[in-house]
Structure formats: C-alpha cells, structure tokens
Amino acid sequence: MKTRRFLNFPPLASWACLGLIMASPLALQAQEPAKTPAANAAPAGKSADKPAVAKPDPAPQGKTAAAEPAKKEGDAPKKEDKKDEAKPAEPALHKVKKGEFELKVTLDGVFESAGQTPISLSPEAWSDLTIVSVVDHGTEVKKGDVLVKFETKDLAEQIADLEKSQPLAELNLKLARQELETLEKTTPLSLDSARRTKMETEQDFAYYEDTGRPMDEKDAHEDLKRIEQSLSYAQEELDQLEKMYQADELTEETEEIILKRARNDVAYYKWILEQTKARSERSLNTMIPREHAARQRGV
C-alpha cells in the first residue's frame, strides 16, 4: 500500500531559503555582462575603501564604451586590476518573502489497528487440525467472514462414523436403563436373601463348631473303637474254640464249621478295622478341618 503524505518541515525550509539566498549572488554575477575596464575604474578623487554601489546608468552602453578610451589608456588597466584584486563587486540584493515549503514524500507502509483481538481455536475432542488458508494480515473483515479454513476430511469421517454408531449406542443405553430398573427392583430382594443366607450360615457354623465337629471327631473314634472291640471278641472266641477242641481231641464236622466261621469273622474284622482306621485318620486330619474352614468362610 502506498500512501502520500504532505509534511511541513519549518527548520528544513529555513535552511533551504538560506541556501538560495547565498547562491543567488553567484548566479546573478555570472549572468551579468562583463564591464569595460574604464567602467570598473574608480575616479582618482574617490577613496578605494568606500564600497561601490551599483546604480542604473541612463546612458547607452555603446556611448560609455566610446567615451572610456578618451581617458588615459595607459593607466586604466592597471587601476582596474588593482581594484579587482582589492575587493570583488557586491552582489545584487533580493527581497525574500516569508512562506512555507511544501514537500511531497512517497512512502510504503501498512495501517495497523490500535485495538487488536487475538483469535485462537482449542478443540476439546479433536486436535489434528491443518490450516488450509487464512486471510492476509491487515485485511478488512466484517461479521460472518471466514478468517481461517482447516482441513476437516478426517474430522468429517469421524463424525460420520459416530453418526452411524449413534443408533446402536442409543439402543445399548435403553437396555442399560431397563437393566437398571430391574436391578432397582431385584436388588433389595437379593440383599434380603443374602442377609438371610449369611445369618443361617453363621448359625450353622456356630452349631458345627460347638456340636457338629466334636460329634464327627467322636464318631470317627467310636467307629474305630467298635471295630477293634468286634475284632477282639471274634479273636477271643476263636482262641477258646481251638483250645476246647484240641483238649477233647475230637474232630467233628460241626466243630470244623464253628471254627471256620470264627476264623472268617476274625479276618473280616481285621479288614474292617483297617478301613476304619484309614477313614478315621482322613476325617480327623482332612475332612473335618476342611469343612470347618468352608463354613467359616461363608460367615
């Protein structure tokens, strides 16, 4: 943008006037015709120190030039040379009029507004924005004008994907609300059931700890003891029968049958005793402690 400005510089005008005044006498002196030696020579009776004043000469120039050779021709050139060497002729006076100089200056520049408003864009959900175009600095704009254009292809695709997924999201939201309503109705019932279950579990655990476990342990011991006693009875009966039959030295079929039955009972009770010992050890060392821990965790 080019702007023309008209400026007044009073100090510069004064210096220019002074330069013109000083240069004028030299120009005028160069333009005046050369005077004859007789015209430049001063009369003998006048002092050389008095400054010469230029006066208008009414006589024609040709007559003056003709009259001058009538004077002493031998002395005129010498006097003229001396006068020229002594002092140059005074310049003519010019009247200077006071006024203003008008200077025209052409400058290149731009106008900048005193009040500026910064413009920024800080999106919350999309940060990948590429500037396509922007208005030039200093452009005059009005309300509604586009200042900056961005590359929105990726953003448009993202918006399209969101619009496509919107119906599914709305359906999921509807289902979630229905589930929430159901939970609001069933949760109190579930809490009541859980409270009852917890109370029953605590009661069962207290009973098991006070009664059930001691009974299980005692039952394991009693089973083992009963089998041991049965084996002892069978062994004792077998021993008595063998002694009695050996003393009589009798061998009858009935006696053989009785002895065989007694021996079988002893063998059976031995086997039962072995099994009972194994079950008793497992119950006392594993099953009963495990059940106790499970009931305790459920409390």
Short mmCIF file of C-alpha atoms in Angstrom, two decimals:
data_model
loop_
_atom_site.label_atom_id
_atom_site.label_comp_id
_atom_site.label_asym_id
_atom_site.label_seq_id
_atom_site.Cartn_x
_atom_site.Cartn_y
_atom_site.Cartn_z
CA MET A 1 0.00 0.00 0.00
CA LYS A 2 1.43 3.41 -0.98
CA THR A 3 0.39 6.47 0.98
CA ARG A 4 1.17 10.06 0.06
CA ARG A 5 1.70 12.36 2.97
CA PHE A 6 2.33 16.14 2.89
CA LEU A 7 4.64 17.22 5.67
CA ASN A 8 5.84 20.70 6.76
CA PHE A 9 9.39 20.99 7.99
CA PRO A 10 9.94 24.66 9.12
CA PRO A 11 13.60 24.12 10.04
CA LEU A 12 14.36 22.48 6.69
CA ALA A 13 12.58 25.31 4.80
CA SER A 14 14.68 27.90 6.62
CA TRP A 15 17.90 26.16 5.65
CA ALA A 16 16.72 25.91 2.04
CA CYS A 17 15.93 29.67 1.93
CA LEU A 18 19.36 30.47 3.32
CA GLY A 19 20.99 28.29 0.65
CA LEU A 20 19.04 30.01 -2.11
CA ILE A 21 19.99 33.47 -0.82
CA MET A 22 23.66 32.55 -0.70
CA ALA A 23 23.60 31.02 -4.17
CA SER A 24 21.71 33.92 -5.84
CA PRO A 25 24.61 36.46 -5.97
CA LEU A 26 26.87 33.96 -7.69
CA ALA A 27 24.21 33.20 -10.30
CA LEU A 28 23.48 36.86 -10.86
CA GLN A 29 27.14 37.75 -11.14
CA ALA A 30 27.67 35.02 -13.71
CA GLN A 31 24.74 36.26 -15.79
CA GLU A 32 25.75 40.00 -15.84
CA PRO A 33 27.77 41.17 -18.92
CA ALA A 34 31.43 41.96 -18.43
CA LYS A 35 32.10 45.65 -17.83
CA THR A 36 34.85 47.57 -19.54
CA PRO A 37 37.98 48.45 -17.67
CA ALA A 38 37.04 52.08 -17.77
CA ALA A 39 33.70 51.41 -16.11
CA ASN A 40 35.30 49.40 -13.31
CA ALA A 41 37.93 52.03 -12.60
CA ALA A 42 37.06 54.50 -9.86
CA PRO A 43 37.70 58.26 -10.14
CA ALA A 44 41.03 59.46 -8.81
CA GLY A 45 39.46 61.64 -6.23
CA LYS A 46 37.43 58.87 -4.53
CA SER A 47 38.72 56.62 -1.78
CA ALA A 48 39.36 52.97 -2.63
CA ASP A 49 37.93 51.83 0.71
CA LYS A 50 34.39 53.07 0.04
CA PRO A 51 32.14 50.28 -1.22
CA ALA A 52 30.82 50.68 -4.69
CA VAL A 53 27.08 50.76 -5.08
CA ALA A 54 25.55 49.63 -8.34
CA LYS A 55 23.48 52.45 -9.86
CA PRO A 56 21.48 52.41 -13.02
CA ASP A 57 23.26 54.00 -15.97
CA PRO A 58 20.89 56.06 -18.14
CA ALA A 59 23.44 56.39 -20.90
CA PRO A 60 23.58 53.69 -23.55
CA GLN A 61 26.26 51.11 -23.25
CA GLY A 62 27.76 51.95 -26.61
CA LYS A 63 28.39 55.59 -25.71
CA THR A 64 30.04 54.65 -22.46
CA ALA A 65 32.36 52.31 -24.21
CA ALA A 66 33.30 55.01 -26.71
CA ALA A 67 33.99 57.65 -24.09
CA GLU A 68 36.21 55.50 -21.91
CA PRO A 69 39.10 55.21 -24.38
CA ALA A 70 39.34 59.02 -24.32
CA LYS A 71 40.76 58.81 -20.84
CA LYS A 72 44.19 57.72 -20.00
CA GLU A 73 44.50 54.44 -21.74
CA GLY A 74 47.80 53.54 -20.22
CA ASP A 75 46.75 53.86 -16.57
CA ALA A 76 43.20 52.36 -16.76
CA PRO A 77 44.08 48.67 -16.97
CA LYS A 78 46.46 48.86 -14.06
CA LYS A 79 43.91 50.58 -11.82
CA GLU A 80 41.24 48.09 -12.82
CA ASP A 81 43.43 45.14 -11.93
CA LYS A 82 44.24 46.65 -8.55
CA LYS A 83 40.55 47.30 -7.82
CA ASP A 84 39.52 43.79 -8.81
CA GLU A 85 42.23 42.32 -6.60
CA ALA A 86 41.26 44.55 -3.67
CA LYS A 87 37.51 43.78 -3.45
CA PRO A 88 35.01 41.90 -5.65
CA ALA A 89 31.82 43.55 -6.78
CA GLU A 90 28.91 43.33 -4.35
CA PRO A 91 26.04 41.06 -5.36
CA ALA A 92 22.64 42.49 -6.07
CA LEU A 93 20.09 42.49 -3.24
CA HIS A 94 16.93 40.37 -3.46
CA LYS A 95 13.87 40.63 -1.27
CA VAL A 96 12.94 37.33 0.38
CA LYS A 97 9.29 36.60 1.11
CA LYS A 98 8.35 34.55 4.17
CA GLY A 99 6.40 31.37 3.37
CA GLU A 100 6.18 27.58 3.74
CA PHE A 101 7.78 24.93 1.60
CA GLU A 102 5.62 22.02 0.50
CA LEU A 103 7.50 18.72 0.36
CA LYS A 104 5.87 15.61 -1.08
CA VAL A 105 7.18 12.28 0.24
CA THR A 106 6.04 8.87 -1.06
CA LEU A 107 6.40 6.02 1.44
CA ASP A 108 5.46 2.33 1.54
CA GLY A 109 3.66 1.13 4.66
CA VAL A 110 0.61 -0.51 6.19
CA PHE A 111 -2.02 0.65 8.62
CA GLU A 112 -2.30 -1.30 11.84
CA SER A 113 -5.30 -1.12 14.11
CA ALA A 114 -4.71 0.22 17.59
CA GLY A 115 -7.12 -2.36 19.02
CA GLN A 116 -6.38 -5.99 18.12
CA THR A 117 -8.18 -9.17 19.17
CA PRO A 118 -6.25 -12.48 19.11
CA ILE A 119 -8.12 -15.44 17.58
CA SER A 120 -7.48 -18.98 18.79
CA LEU A 121 -9.08 -22.42 18.43
CA SER A 122 -8.67 -25.09 21.12
CA PRO A 123 -10.91 -28.10 20.39
CA GLU A 124 -11.56 -30.47 23.28
CA ALA A 125 -12.04 -33.70 21.31
CA TRP A 126 -10.08 -33.21 18.06
CA SER A 127 -6.56 -31.81 17.97
CA ASP A 128 -5.37 -32.77 14.46
CA LEU A 129 -6.25 -29.60 12.52
CA THR A 130 -4.28 -28.43 9.47
CA ILE A 131 -4.69 -24.84 8.23
CA VAL A 132 -5.67 -24.64 4.55
CA SER A 133 -5.99 -20.87 4.16
CA VAL A 134 -6.02 -17.72 6.29
CA VAL A 135 -6.87 -14.11 5.49
CA ASP A 136 -3.93 -11.76 4.93
CA HIS A 137 -2.73 -9.57 7.74
CA GLY A 138 -4.47 -6.21 7.72
CA THR A 139 -7.45 -7.41 5.65
CA GLU A 140 -10.69 -5.61 6.44
CA VAL A 141 -13.29 -8.13 7.63
CA LYS A 142 -16.84 -7.98 8.86
CA LYS A 143 -19.12 -10.19 10.89
CA GLY A 144 -19.62 -13.58 9.27
CA ASP A 145 -16.44 -13.55 7.17
CA VAL A 146 -14.26 -16.68 7.16
CA LEU A 147 -10.89 -15.96 8.75
CA VAL A 148 -9.27 -19.40 8.74
CA LYS A 149 -10.04 -22.62 6.85
CA PHE A 150 -8.96 -26.02 8.22
CA GLU A 151 -8.60 -29.46 6.65
CA THR A 152 -11.67 -31.29 8.00
CA LYS A 153 -11.68 -34.53 5.99
CA ASP A 154 -10.60 -36.76 8.89
CA LEU A 155 -12.92 -34.91 11.24
CA ALA A 156 -15.85 -35.37 8.86
CA GLU A 157 -15.13 -39.12 8.62
CA GLN A 158 -15.01 -39.37 12.38
CA ILE A 159 -18.31 -37.53 12.69
CA ALA A 160 -19.87 -39.83 10.07
CA ASP A 161 -18.70 -42.92 11.99
CA LEU A 162 -20.15 -41.52 15.19
CA GLU A 163 -23.46 -40.79 13.48
CA LYS A 164 -23.59 -44.37 12.18
CA SER A 165 -22.89 -45.81 15.62
CA GLN A 166 -25.36 -43.49 17.32
CA PRO A 167 -28.43 -45.77 16.91
CA LEU A 168 -26.58 -48.73 18.41
CA ALA A 169 -25.37 -46.57 21.28
CA GLU A 170 -28.92 -45.38 21.92
CA LEU A 171 -30.17 -48.99 21.93
CA ASN A 172 -27.46 -50.01 24.40
CA LEU A 173 -28.39 -47.05 26.57
CA LYS A 174 -32.04 -48.11 26.50
CA LEU A 175 -31.13 -51.67 27.52
CA ALA A 176 -28.89 -50.35 30.29
CA ARG A 177 -31.76 -48.25 31.63
CA GLN A 178 -34.06 -51.28 31.61
CA GLU A 179 -31.45 -53.34 33.43
CA LEU A 180 -31.08 -50.54 35.94
CA GLU A 181 -34.82 -50.53 36.59
CA THR A 182 -34.77 -54.31 37.04
CA LEU A 183 -31.81 -54.13 39.40
CA GLU A 184 -33.52 -51.42 41.41
CA LYS A 185 -36.42 -53.82 41.95
CA THR A 186 -34.48 -57.05 42.47
CA THR A 187 -31.52 -55.71 44.43
CA PRO A 188 -33.48 -55.24 47.67
CA LEU A 189 -34.77 -58.81 47.38
CA SER A 190 -31.28 -60.10 46.70
CA LEU A 191 -29.98 -58.18 49.68
CA ASP A 192 -32.65 -59.68 51.92
CA SER A 193 -31.82 -63.17 50.64
CA ALA A 194 -28.11 -62.57 51.17
CA ARG A 195 -28.77 -61.36 54.70
CA ARG A 196 -30.82 -64.48 55.47
CA THR A 197 -28.19 -66.74 53.95
CA LYS A 198 -25.49 -65.05 55.97
CA MET A 199 -27.49 -65.38 59.16
CA GLU A 200 -28.17 -69.07 58.50
CA THR A 201 -24.52 -69.67 57.66
CA GLU A 202 -23.44 -68.04 60.89
CA GLN A 203 -25.89 -70.19 62.83
CA ASP A 204 -24.76 -73.36 61.06
CA PHE A 205 -21.13 -72.53 61.68
CA ALA A 206 -21.75 -71.87 65.34
CA TYR A 207 -23.59 -75.21 65.67
CA TYR A 208 -20.89 -77.08 63.77
CA GLU A 209 -18.14 -75.51 65.84
CA ASP A 210 -19.90 -76.22 69.11
CA THR A 211 -21.56 -79.55 68.32
CA GLY A 212 -21.03 -80.89 64.81
CA ARG A 213 -17.26 -81.06 64.77
CA PRO A 214 -16.92 -82.68 68.20
CA MET A 215 -19.56 -85.23 67.16
CA ASP A 216 -17.78 -86.03 63.90
CA GLU A 217 -14.49 -86.48 65.70
CA LYS A 218 -16.12 -88.64 68.35
CA ASP A 219 -17.91 -90.70 65.71
CA ALA A 220 -14.63 -91.42 63.96
CA HIS A 221 -13.07 -92.53 67.20
CA GLU A 222 -16.11 -94.64 68.16
CA ASP A 223 -16.18 -96.42 64.80
CA LEU A 224 -12.58 -97.37 65.21
CA LYS A 225 -13.15 -98.46 68.78
CA ARG A 226 -16.19 -100.58 67.88
CA ILE A 227 -14.35 -102.41 65.13
CA GLU A 228 -11.42 -103.03 67.42
CA GLN A 229 -13.78 -104.48 70.02
CA SER A 230 -15.55 -106.69 67.49
CA LEU A 231 -12.21 -107.99 66.29
CA SER A 232 -11.14 -108.65 69.84
CA TYR A 233 -14.34 -110.55 70.58
CA ALA A 234 -14.02 -112.68 67.46
CA GLN A 235 -10.36 -113.42 68.13
CA GLU A 236 -11.09 -114.40 71.71
CA GLU A 237 -13.94 -116.70 70.66
CA LEU A 238 -11.73 -118.35 68.08
CA ASP A 239 -8.98 -118.94 70.60
CA GLN A 240 -11.41 -120.52 73.07
CA LEU A 241 -12.87 -122.84 70.48
CA GLU A 242 -9.48 -124.02 69.33
CA LYS A 243 -8.41 -124.77 72.91
CA MET A 244 -11.61 -126.63 73.66
CA TYR A 245 -11.48 -128.79 70.57
CA GLN A 246 -7.80 -129.52 70.99
CA ALA A 247 -8.36 -130.66 74.59
CA ASP A 248 -11.14 -133.05 73.61
CA GLU A 249 -9.17 -134.28 70.66
CA LEU A 250 -12.41 -134.52 68.79
CA THR A 251 -12.80 -133.72 65.16
CA GLU A 252 -16.29 -133.44 64.03
CA GLU A 253 -17.85 -131.64 61.12
CA THR A 254 -19.84 -129.34 63.41
CA GLU A 255 -16.76 -128.25 65.22
CA GLU A 256 -14.97 -127.56 61.95
CA ILE A 257 -17.82 -125.42 60.80
CA ILE A 258 -17.80 -123.38 64.02
CA LEU A 259 -14.04 -122.87 63.88
CA LYS A 260 -14.15 -121.87 60.23
CA ARG A 261 -16.87 -119.32 60.93
CA ALA A 262 -14.90 -117.86 63.83
CA ARG A 263 -11.74 -117.58 61.72
CA ASN A 264 -13.69 -115.79 58.97
CA ASP A 265 -15.14 -113.33 61.48
CA VAL A 266 -11.66 -112.53 62.75
CA ALA A 267 -10.36 -111.91 59.23
CA TYR A 268 -13.36 -109.71 58.38
CA TYR A 269 -13.00 -107.59 61.48
CA LYS A 270 -9.32 -107.12 60.73
CA TRP A 271 -10.23 -105.75 57.31
CA ILE A 272 -12.97 -103.53 58.74
CA LEU A 273 -10.52 -102.27 61.34
CA GLU A 274 -8.01 -101.33 58.65
CA GLN A 275 -10.63 -99.40 56.69
CA THR A 276 -12.00 -97.69 59.76
CA LYS A 277 -8.53 -96.53 60.77
CA ALA A 278 -7.96 -95.00 57.32
CA ARG A 279 -11.36 -93.23 57.30
CA SER A 280 -10.89 -92.03 60.84
CA GLU A 281 -7.47 -90.52 60.08
CA ARG A 282 -8.82 -88.76 56.98
CA SER A 283 -11.85 -87.43 58.82
CA LEU A 284 -9.82 -86.14 61.74
CA ASN A 285 -6.91 -84.71 59.74
CA THR A 286 -8.56 -83.52 56.49
CA MET A 287 -12.34 -83.59 56.13
CA ILE A 288 -13.32 -82.08 59.46
CA PRO A 289 -10.77 -79.17 59.28
CA ARG A 290 -11.76 -78.54 55.65
CA GLU A 291 -15.47 -78.35 56.46
CA HIS A 292 -14.72 -76.07 59.37
CA ALA A 293 -12.76 -73.67 57.12
CA ALA A 294 -15.51 -73.67 54.46
CA ARG A 295 -18.19 -72.85 56.98
CA GLN A 296 -16.00 -70.12 58.45
CA ARG A 297 -15.51 -68.51 55.01
CA GLY A 298 -19.25 -68.48 54.43
CA VAL A 299 -19.94 -66.50 57.57
#
